PDB file of C-alpha atoms in Angstrom:
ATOM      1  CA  UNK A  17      46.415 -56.039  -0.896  1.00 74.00           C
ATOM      2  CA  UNK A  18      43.097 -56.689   0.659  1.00 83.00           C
ATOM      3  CA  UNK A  19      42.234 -55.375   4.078  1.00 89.00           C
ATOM      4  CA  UNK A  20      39.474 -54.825   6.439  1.00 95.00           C
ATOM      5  CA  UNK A  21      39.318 -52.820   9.427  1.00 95.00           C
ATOM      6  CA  UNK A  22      37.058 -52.864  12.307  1.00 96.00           C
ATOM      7  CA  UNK A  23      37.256 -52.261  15.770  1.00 97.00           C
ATOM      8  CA  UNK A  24      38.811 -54.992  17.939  1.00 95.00           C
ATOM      9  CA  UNK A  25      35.732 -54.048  21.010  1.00 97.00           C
ATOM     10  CA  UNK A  26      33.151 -52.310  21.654  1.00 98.00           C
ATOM     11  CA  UNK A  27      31.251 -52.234  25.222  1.00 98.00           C
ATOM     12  CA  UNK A  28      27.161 -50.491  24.914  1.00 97.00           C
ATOM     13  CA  UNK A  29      24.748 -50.672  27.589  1.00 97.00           C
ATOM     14  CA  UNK A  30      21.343 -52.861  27.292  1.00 97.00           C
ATOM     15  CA  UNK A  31      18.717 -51.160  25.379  1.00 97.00           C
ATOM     16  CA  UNK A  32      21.081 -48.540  23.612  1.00 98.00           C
ATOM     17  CA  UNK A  33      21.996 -48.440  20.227  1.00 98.00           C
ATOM     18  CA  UNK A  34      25.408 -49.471  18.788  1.00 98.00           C
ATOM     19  CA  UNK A  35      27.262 -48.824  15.635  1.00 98.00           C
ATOM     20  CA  UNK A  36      30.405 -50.839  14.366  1.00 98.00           C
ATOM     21  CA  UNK A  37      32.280 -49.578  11.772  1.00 98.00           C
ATOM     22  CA  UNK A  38      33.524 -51.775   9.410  1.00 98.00           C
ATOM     23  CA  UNK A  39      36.122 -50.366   6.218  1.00 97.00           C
ATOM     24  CA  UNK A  40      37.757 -52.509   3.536  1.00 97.00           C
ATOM     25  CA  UNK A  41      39.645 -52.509   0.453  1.00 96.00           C
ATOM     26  CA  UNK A  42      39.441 -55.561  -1.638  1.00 94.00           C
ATOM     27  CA  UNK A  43      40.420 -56.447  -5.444  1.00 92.00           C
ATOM     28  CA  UNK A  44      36.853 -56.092  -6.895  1.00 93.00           C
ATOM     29  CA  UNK A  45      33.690 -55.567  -4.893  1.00 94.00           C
ATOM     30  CA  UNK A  46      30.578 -58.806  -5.242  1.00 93.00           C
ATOM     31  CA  UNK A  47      28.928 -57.580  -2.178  1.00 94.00           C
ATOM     32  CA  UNK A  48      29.284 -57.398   2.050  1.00 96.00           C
ATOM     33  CA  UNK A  49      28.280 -59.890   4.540  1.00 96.00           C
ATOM     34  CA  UNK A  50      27.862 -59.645   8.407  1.00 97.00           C
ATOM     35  CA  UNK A  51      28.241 -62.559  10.690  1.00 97.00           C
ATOM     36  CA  UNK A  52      27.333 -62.892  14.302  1.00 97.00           C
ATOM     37  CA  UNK A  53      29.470 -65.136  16.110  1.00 95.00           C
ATOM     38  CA  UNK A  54      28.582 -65.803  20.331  1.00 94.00           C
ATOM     39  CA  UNK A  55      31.913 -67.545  22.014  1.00 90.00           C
ATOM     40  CA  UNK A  56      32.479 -70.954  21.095  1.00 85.00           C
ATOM     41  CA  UNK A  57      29.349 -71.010  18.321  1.00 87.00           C
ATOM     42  CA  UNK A  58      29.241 -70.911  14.640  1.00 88.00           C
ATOM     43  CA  UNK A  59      29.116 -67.179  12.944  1.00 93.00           C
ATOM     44  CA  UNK A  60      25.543 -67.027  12.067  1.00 95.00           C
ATOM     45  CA  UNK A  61      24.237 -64.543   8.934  1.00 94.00           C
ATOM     46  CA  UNK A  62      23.459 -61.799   9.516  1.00 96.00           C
ATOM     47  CA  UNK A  63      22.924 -59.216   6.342  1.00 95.00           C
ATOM     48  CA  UNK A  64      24.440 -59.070   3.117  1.00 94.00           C
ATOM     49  CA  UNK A  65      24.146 -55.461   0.963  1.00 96.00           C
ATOM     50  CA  UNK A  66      25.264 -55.099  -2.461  1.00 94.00           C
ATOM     51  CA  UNK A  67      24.210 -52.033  -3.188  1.00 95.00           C
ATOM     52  CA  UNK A  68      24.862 -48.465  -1.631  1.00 97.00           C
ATOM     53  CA  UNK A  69      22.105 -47.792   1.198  1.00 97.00           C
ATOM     54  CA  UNK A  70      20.575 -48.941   4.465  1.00 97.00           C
ATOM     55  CA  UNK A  71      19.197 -52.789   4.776  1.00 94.00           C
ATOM     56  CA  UNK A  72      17.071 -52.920   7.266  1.00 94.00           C
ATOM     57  CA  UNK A  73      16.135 -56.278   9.206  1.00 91.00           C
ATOM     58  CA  UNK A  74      14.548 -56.351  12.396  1.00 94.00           C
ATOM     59  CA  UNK A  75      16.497 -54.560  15.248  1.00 96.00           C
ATOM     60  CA  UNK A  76      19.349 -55.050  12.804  1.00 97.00           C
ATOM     61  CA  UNK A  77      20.517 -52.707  10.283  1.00 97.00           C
ATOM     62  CA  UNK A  78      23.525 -52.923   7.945  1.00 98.00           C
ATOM     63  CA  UNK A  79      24.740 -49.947   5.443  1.00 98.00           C
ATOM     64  CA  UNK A  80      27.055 -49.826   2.572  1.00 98.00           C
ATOM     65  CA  UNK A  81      29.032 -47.262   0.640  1.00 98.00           C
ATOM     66  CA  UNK A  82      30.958 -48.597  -1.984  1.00 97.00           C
ATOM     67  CA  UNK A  83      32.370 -45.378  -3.060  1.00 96.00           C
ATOM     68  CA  UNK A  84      34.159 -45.153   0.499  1.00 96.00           C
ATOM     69  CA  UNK A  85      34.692 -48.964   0.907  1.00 97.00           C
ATOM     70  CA  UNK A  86      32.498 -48.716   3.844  1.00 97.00           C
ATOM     71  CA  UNK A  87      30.012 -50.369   5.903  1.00 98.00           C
ATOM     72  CA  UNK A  88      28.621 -50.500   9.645  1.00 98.00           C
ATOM     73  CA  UNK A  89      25.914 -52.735  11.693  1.00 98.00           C
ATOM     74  CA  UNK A  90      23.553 -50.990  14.033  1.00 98.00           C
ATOM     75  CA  UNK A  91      21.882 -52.742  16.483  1.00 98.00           C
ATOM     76  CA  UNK A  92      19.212 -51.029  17.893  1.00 97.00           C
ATOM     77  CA  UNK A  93      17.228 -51.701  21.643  1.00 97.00           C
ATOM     78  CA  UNK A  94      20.334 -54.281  23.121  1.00 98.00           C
ATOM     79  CA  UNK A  95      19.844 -56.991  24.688  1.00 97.00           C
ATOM     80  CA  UNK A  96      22.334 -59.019  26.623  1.00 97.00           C
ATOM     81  CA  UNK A  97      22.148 -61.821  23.765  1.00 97.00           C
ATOM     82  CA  UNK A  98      23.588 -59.289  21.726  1.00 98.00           C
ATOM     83  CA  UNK A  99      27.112 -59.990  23.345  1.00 98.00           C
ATOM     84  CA  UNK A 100      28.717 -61.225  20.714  1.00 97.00           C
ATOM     85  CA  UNK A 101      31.590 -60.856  17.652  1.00 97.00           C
ATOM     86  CA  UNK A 102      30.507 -59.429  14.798  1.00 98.00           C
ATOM     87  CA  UNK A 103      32.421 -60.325  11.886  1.00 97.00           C
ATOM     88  CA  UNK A 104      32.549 -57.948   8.497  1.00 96.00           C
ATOM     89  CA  UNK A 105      33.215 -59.977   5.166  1.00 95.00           C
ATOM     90  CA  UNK A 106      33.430 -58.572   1.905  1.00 95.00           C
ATOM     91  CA  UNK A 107      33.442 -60.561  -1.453  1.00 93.00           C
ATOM     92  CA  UNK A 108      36.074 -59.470  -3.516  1.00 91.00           C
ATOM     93  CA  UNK A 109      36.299 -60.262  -7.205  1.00 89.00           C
ATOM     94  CA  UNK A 110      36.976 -63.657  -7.111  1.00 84.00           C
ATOM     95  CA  UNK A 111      33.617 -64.191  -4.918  1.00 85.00           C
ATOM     96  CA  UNK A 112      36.243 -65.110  -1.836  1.00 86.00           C
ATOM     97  CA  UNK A 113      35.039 -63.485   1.455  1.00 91.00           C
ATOM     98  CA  UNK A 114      37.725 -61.192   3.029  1.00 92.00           C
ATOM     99  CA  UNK A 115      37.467 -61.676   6.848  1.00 92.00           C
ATOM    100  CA  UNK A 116      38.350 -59.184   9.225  1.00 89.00           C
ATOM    101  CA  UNK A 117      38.816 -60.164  12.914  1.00 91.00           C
ATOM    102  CA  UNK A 118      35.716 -59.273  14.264  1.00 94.00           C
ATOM    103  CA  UNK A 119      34.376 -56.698  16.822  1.00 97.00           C
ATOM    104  CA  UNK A 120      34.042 -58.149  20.262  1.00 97.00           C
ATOM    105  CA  UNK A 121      30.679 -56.357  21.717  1.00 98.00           C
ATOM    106  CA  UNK A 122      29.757 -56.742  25.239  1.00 98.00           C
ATOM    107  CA  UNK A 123      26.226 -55.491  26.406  1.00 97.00           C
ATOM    108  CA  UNK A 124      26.193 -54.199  30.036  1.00 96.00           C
ATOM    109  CA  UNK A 125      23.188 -54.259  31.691  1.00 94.00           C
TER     110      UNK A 125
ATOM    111  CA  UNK B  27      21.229 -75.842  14.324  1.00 67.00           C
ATOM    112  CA  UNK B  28      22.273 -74.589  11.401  1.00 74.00           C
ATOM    113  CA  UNK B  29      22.431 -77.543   9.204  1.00 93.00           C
ATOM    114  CA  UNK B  30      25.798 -77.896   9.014  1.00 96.00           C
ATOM    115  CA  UNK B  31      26.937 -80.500  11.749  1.00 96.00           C
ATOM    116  CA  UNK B  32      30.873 -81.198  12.781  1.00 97.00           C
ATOM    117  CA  UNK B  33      32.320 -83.873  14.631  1.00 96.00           C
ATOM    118  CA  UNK B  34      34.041 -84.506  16.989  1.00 96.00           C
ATOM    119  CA  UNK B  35      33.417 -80.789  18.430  1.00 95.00           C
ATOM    120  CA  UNK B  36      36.465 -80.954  20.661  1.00 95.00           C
ATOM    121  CA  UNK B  37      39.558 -83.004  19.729  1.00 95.00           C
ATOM    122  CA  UNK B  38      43.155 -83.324  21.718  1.00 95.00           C
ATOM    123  CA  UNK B  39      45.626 -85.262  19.731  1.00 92.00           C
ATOM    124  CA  UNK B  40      49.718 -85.627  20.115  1.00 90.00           C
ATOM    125  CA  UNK B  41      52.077 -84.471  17.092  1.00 88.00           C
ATOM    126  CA  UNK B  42      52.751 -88.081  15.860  1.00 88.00           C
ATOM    127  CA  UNK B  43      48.330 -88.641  15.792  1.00 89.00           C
ATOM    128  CA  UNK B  44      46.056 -89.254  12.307  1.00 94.00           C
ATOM    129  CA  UNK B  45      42.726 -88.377  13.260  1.00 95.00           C
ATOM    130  CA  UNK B  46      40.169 -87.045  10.794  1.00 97.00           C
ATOM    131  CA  UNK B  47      37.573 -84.251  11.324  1.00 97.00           C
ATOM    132  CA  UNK B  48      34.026 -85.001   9.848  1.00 98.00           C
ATOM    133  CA  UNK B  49      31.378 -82.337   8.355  1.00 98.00           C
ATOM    134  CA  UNK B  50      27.671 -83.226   7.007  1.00 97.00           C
ATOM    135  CA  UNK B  51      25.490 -80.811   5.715  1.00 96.00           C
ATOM    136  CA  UNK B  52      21.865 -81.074   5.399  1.00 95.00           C
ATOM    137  CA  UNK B  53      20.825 -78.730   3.069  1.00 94.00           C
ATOM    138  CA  UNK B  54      21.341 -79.311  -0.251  1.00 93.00           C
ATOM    139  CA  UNK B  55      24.053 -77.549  -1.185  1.00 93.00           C
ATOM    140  CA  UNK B  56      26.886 -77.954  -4.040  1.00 91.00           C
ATOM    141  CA  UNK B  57      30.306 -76.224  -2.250  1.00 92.00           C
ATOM    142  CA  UNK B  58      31.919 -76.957   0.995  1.00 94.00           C
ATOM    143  CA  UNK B  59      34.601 -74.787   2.683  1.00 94.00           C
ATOM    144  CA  UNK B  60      36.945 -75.727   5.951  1.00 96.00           C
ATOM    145  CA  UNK B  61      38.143 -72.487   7.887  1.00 95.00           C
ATOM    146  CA  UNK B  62      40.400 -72.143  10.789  1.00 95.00           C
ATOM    147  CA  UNK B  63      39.947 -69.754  12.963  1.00 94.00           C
ATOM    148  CA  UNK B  64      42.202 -68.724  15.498  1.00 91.00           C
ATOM    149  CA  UNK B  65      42.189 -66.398  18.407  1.00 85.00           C
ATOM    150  CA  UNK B  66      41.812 -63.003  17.190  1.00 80.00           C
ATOM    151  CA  UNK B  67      42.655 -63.524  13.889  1.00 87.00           C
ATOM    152  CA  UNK B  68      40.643 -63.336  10.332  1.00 89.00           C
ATOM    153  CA  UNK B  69      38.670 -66.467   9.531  1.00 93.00           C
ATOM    154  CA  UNK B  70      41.437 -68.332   7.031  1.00 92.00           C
ATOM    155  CA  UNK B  71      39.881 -69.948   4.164  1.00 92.00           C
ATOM    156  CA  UNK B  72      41.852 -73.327   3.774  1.00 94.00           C
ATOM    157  CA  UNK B  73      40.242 -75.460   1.008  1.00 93.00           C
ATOM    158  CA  UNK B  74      36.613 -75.374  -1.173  1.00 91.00           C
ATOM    159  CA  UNK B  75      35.131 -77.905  -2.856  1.00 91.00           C
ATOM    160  CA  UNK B  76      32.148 -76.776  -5.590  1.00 86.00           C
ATOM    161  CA  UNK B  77      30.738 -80.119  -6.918  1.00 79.00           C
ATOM    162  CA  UNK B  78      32.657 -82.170  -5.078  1.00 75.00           C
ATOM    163  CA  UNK B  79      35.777 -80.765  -7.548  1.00 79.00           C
ATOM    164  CA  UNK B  80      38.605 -78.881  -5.010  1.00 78.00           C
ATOM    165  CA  UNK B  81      38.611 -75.190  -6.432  1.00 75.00           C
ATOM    166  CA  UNK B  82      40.538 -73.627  -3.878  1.00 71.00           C
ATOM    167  CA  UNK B  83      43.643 -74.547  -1.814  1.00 71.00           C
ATOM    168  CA  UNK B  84      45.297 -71.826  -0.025  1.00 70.00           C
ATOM    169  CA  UNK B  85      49.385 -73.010   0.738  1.00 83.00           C
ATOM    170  CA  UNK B  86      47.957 -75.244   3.145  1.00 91.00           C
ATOM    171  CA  UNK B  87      50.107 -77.524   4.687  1.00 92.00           C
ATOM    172  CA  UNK B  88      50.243 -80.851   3.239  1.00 92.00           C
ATOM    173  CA  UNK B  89      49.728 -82.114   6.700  1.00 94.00           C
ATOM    174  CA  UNK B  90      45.734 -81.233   6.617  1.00 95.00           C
ATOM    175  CA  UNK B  91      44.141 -83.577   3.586  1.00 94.00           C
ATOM    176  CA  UNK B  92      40.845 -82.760   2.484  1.00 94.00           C
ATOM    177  CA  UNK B  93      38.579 -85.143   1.308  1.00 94.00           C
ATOM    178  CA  UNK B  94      35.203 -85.507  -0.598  1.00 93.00           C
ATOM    179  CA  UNK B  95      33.748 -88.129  -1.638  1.00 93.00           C
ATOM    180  CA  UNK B  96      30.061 -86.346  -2.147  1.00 92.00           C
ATOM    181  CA  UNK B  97      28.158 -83.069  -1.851  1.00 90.00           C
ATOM    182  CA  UNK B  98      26.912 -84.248   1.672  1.00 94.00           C
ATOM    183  CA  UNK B  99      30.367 -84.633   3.081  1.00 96.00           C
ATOM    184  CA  UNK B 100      33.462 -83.560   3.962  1.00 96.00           C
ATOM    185  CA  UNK B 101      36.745 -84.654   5.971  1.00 97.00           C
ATOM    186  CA  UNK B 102      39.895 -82.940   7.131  1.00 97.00           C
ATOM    187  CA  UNK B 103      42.199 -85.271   7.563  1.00 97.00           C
ATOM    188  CA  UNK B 104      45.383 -84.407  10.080  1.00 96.00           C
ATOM    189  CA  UNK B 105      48.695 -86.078  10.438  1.00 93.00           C
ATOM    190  CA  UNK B 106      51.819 -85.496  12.198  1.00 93.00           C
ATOM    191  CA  UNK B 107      50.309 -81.276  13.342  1.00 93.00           C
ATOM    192  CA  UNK B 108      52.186 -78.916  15.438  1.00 94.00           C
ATOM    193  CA  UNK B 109      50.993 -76.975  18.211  1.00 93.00           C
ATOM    194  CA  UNK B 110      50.536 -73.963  16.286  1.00 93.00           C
ATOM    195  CA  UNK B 111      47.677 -75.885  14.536  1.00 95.00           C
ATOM    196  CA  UNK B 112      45.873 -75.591  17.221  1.00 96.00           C
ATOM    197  CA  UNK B 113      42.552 -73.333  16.587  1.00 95.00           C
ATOM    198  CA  UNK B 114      38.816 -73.893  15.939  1.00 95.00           C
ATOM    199  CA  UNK B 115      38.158 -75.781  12.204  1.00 97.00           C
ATOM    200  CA  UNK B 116      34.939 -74.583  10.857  1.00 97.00           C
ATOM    201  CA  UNK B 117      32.869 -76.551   8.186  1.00 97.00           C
ATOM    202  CA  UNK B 118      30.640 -74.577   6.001  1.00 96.00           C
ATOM    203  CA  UNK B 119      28.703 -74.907   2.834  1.00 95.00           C
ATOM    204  CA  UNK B 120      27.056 -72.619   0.329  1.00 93.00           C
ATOM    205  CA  UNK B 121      24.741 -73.014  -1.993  1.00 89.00           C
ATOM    206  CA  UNK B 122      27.037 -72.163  -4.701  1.00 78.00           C
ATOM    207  CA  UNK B 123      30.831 -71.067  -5.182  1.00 71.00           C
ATOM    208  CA  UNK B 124      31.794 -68.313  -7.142  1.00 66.00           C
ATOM    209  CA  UNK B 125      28.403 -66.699  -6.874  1.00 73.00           C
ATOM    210  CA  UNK B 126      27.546 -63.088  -4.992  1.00 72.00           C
ATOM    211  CA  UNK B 127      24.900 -63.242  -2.159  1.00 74.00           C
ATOM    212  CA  UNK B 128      25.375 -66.657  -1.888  1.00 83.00           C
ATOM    213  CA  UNK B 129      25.055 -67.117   1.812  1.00 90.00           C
ATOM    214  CA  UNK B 130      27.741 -69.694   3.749  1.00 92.00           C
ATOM    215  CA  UNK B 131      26.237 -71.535   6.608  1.00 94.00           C
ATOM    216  CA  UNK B 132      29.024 -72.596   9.295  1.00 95.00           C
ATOM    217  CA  UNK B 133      28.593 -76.223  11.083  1.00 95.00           C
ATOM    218  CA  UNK B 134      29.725 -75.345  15.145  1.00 93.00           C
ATOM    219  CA  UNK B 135      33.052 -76.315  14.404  1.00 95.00           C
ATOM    220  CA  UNK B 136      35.848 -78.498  15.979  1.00 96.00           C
ATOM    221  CA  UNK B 137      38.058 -77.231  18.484  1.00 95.00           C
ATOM    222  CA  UNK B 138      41.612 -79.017  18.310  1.00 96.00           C
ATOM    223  CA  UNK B 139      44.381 -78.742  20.564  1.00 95.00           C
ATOM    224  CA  UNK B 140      47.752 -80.416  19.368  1.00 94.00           C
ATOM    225  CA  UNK B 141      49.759 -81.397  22.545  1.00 92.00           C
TER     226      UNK B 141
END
């Protein structure tokens, strides 16, 4: 079946750097999306990779491996803004986006 | 604003209710998606429309009705829900469907709460 995995929270502390992890498996591969989603908002886009390597955008970065059905977002110099979910969705074959739960991240200051 | 505008945003309706949830998008795209999204659960893809054609219906109760009638638009219409239906509905459109990298752009959704 098709599965993602990501961790359900993460706390970080303003200006730090934070990783989340994101793995899937999925029934054909068209490409990985991030959303960010604040409480009670629409996700907003993020990044979308495609191919293996670092995208970088900003104090955003996402990564791919497709060999390890594997991604991550790292957000670099936090702000409190940055609280947020963060939502990993890959497109499987079918060019349907597999949604995991999301990754609750709360910035302390 | 991200071009994708819901009403109403926050809806409370009894079992035995027919209301109707409304999406417009504003930037010229061809497919339209409803989600629901409930507390700390996946994002659940309910229906897609690509050229106004429904391409995608995922065992959703017959209950929710999607309509629509042109690119622009699109309508969930609810009848006789349960309190389990509760949960945020999320419009969104693409500029495609069935395309990679084709980004989806969420409206802010409607929050409904069956009573």
């Amino acid at each position: 079946g098709q599965n993602i995995d990501q961790p359900t929270e993460m706390t970080a502390t303003e200006g730090a750097i934070v990783q989340i992890n994101c793995t899937y498996q999925t029934s054909g591969f068209n490409g990985l999306f991030w959303y960010q989603q604040h409480a009670g908002e629409a996700p907003t886009f993020l990044s979308y990779n495609v191919l293996d390597g670092l995208e970088e955008k900003g104090r955003f970065s996402s990564f791919l491996s497709r060999s390890k059905g594997y991604s991550y977002l790292l957000l670099k110099e936090l702000q409190m803004k940055d609280s947020a979910s963060y939502l990993c969705a890959p497109m499987d074959s079918n060019y349907q986006l597999i949604w995991g739960a999301g990754t609750k991240l709360i910035i302390k200051p | 604003e991200t071009g994708v505008t819901q009403t109403p945003r926050h809806l409370v309706m009894g079992m035995t209710n027919k209301k109707s949830l409304k999406c417009e998008q504003h930037l010229g795209h061809n497919a339209m998606y409803w989600y629901k999204q409930s507390a700390k659960k996946p994002l659940e893809l309910m229906f897609v429309y690509s050229l106004e054609e429904r391409v995608e219906n995922n065992s959703v109760p017959s209950r929710f009705s999607p309509e629509c009638p042109n690119s622009s638009h699109l309508f969930l219409h609810l009848h006789t829900l349960q309190p389990e239906d509760s949960a945020l509905y999320l419009c969104a459109s693409s500029q495609a469907q069935g395309r990679g990298g084709n980004t989806i752009y969420f409206g802010e959704g409607s929050w409904l709460t069956v009573v």
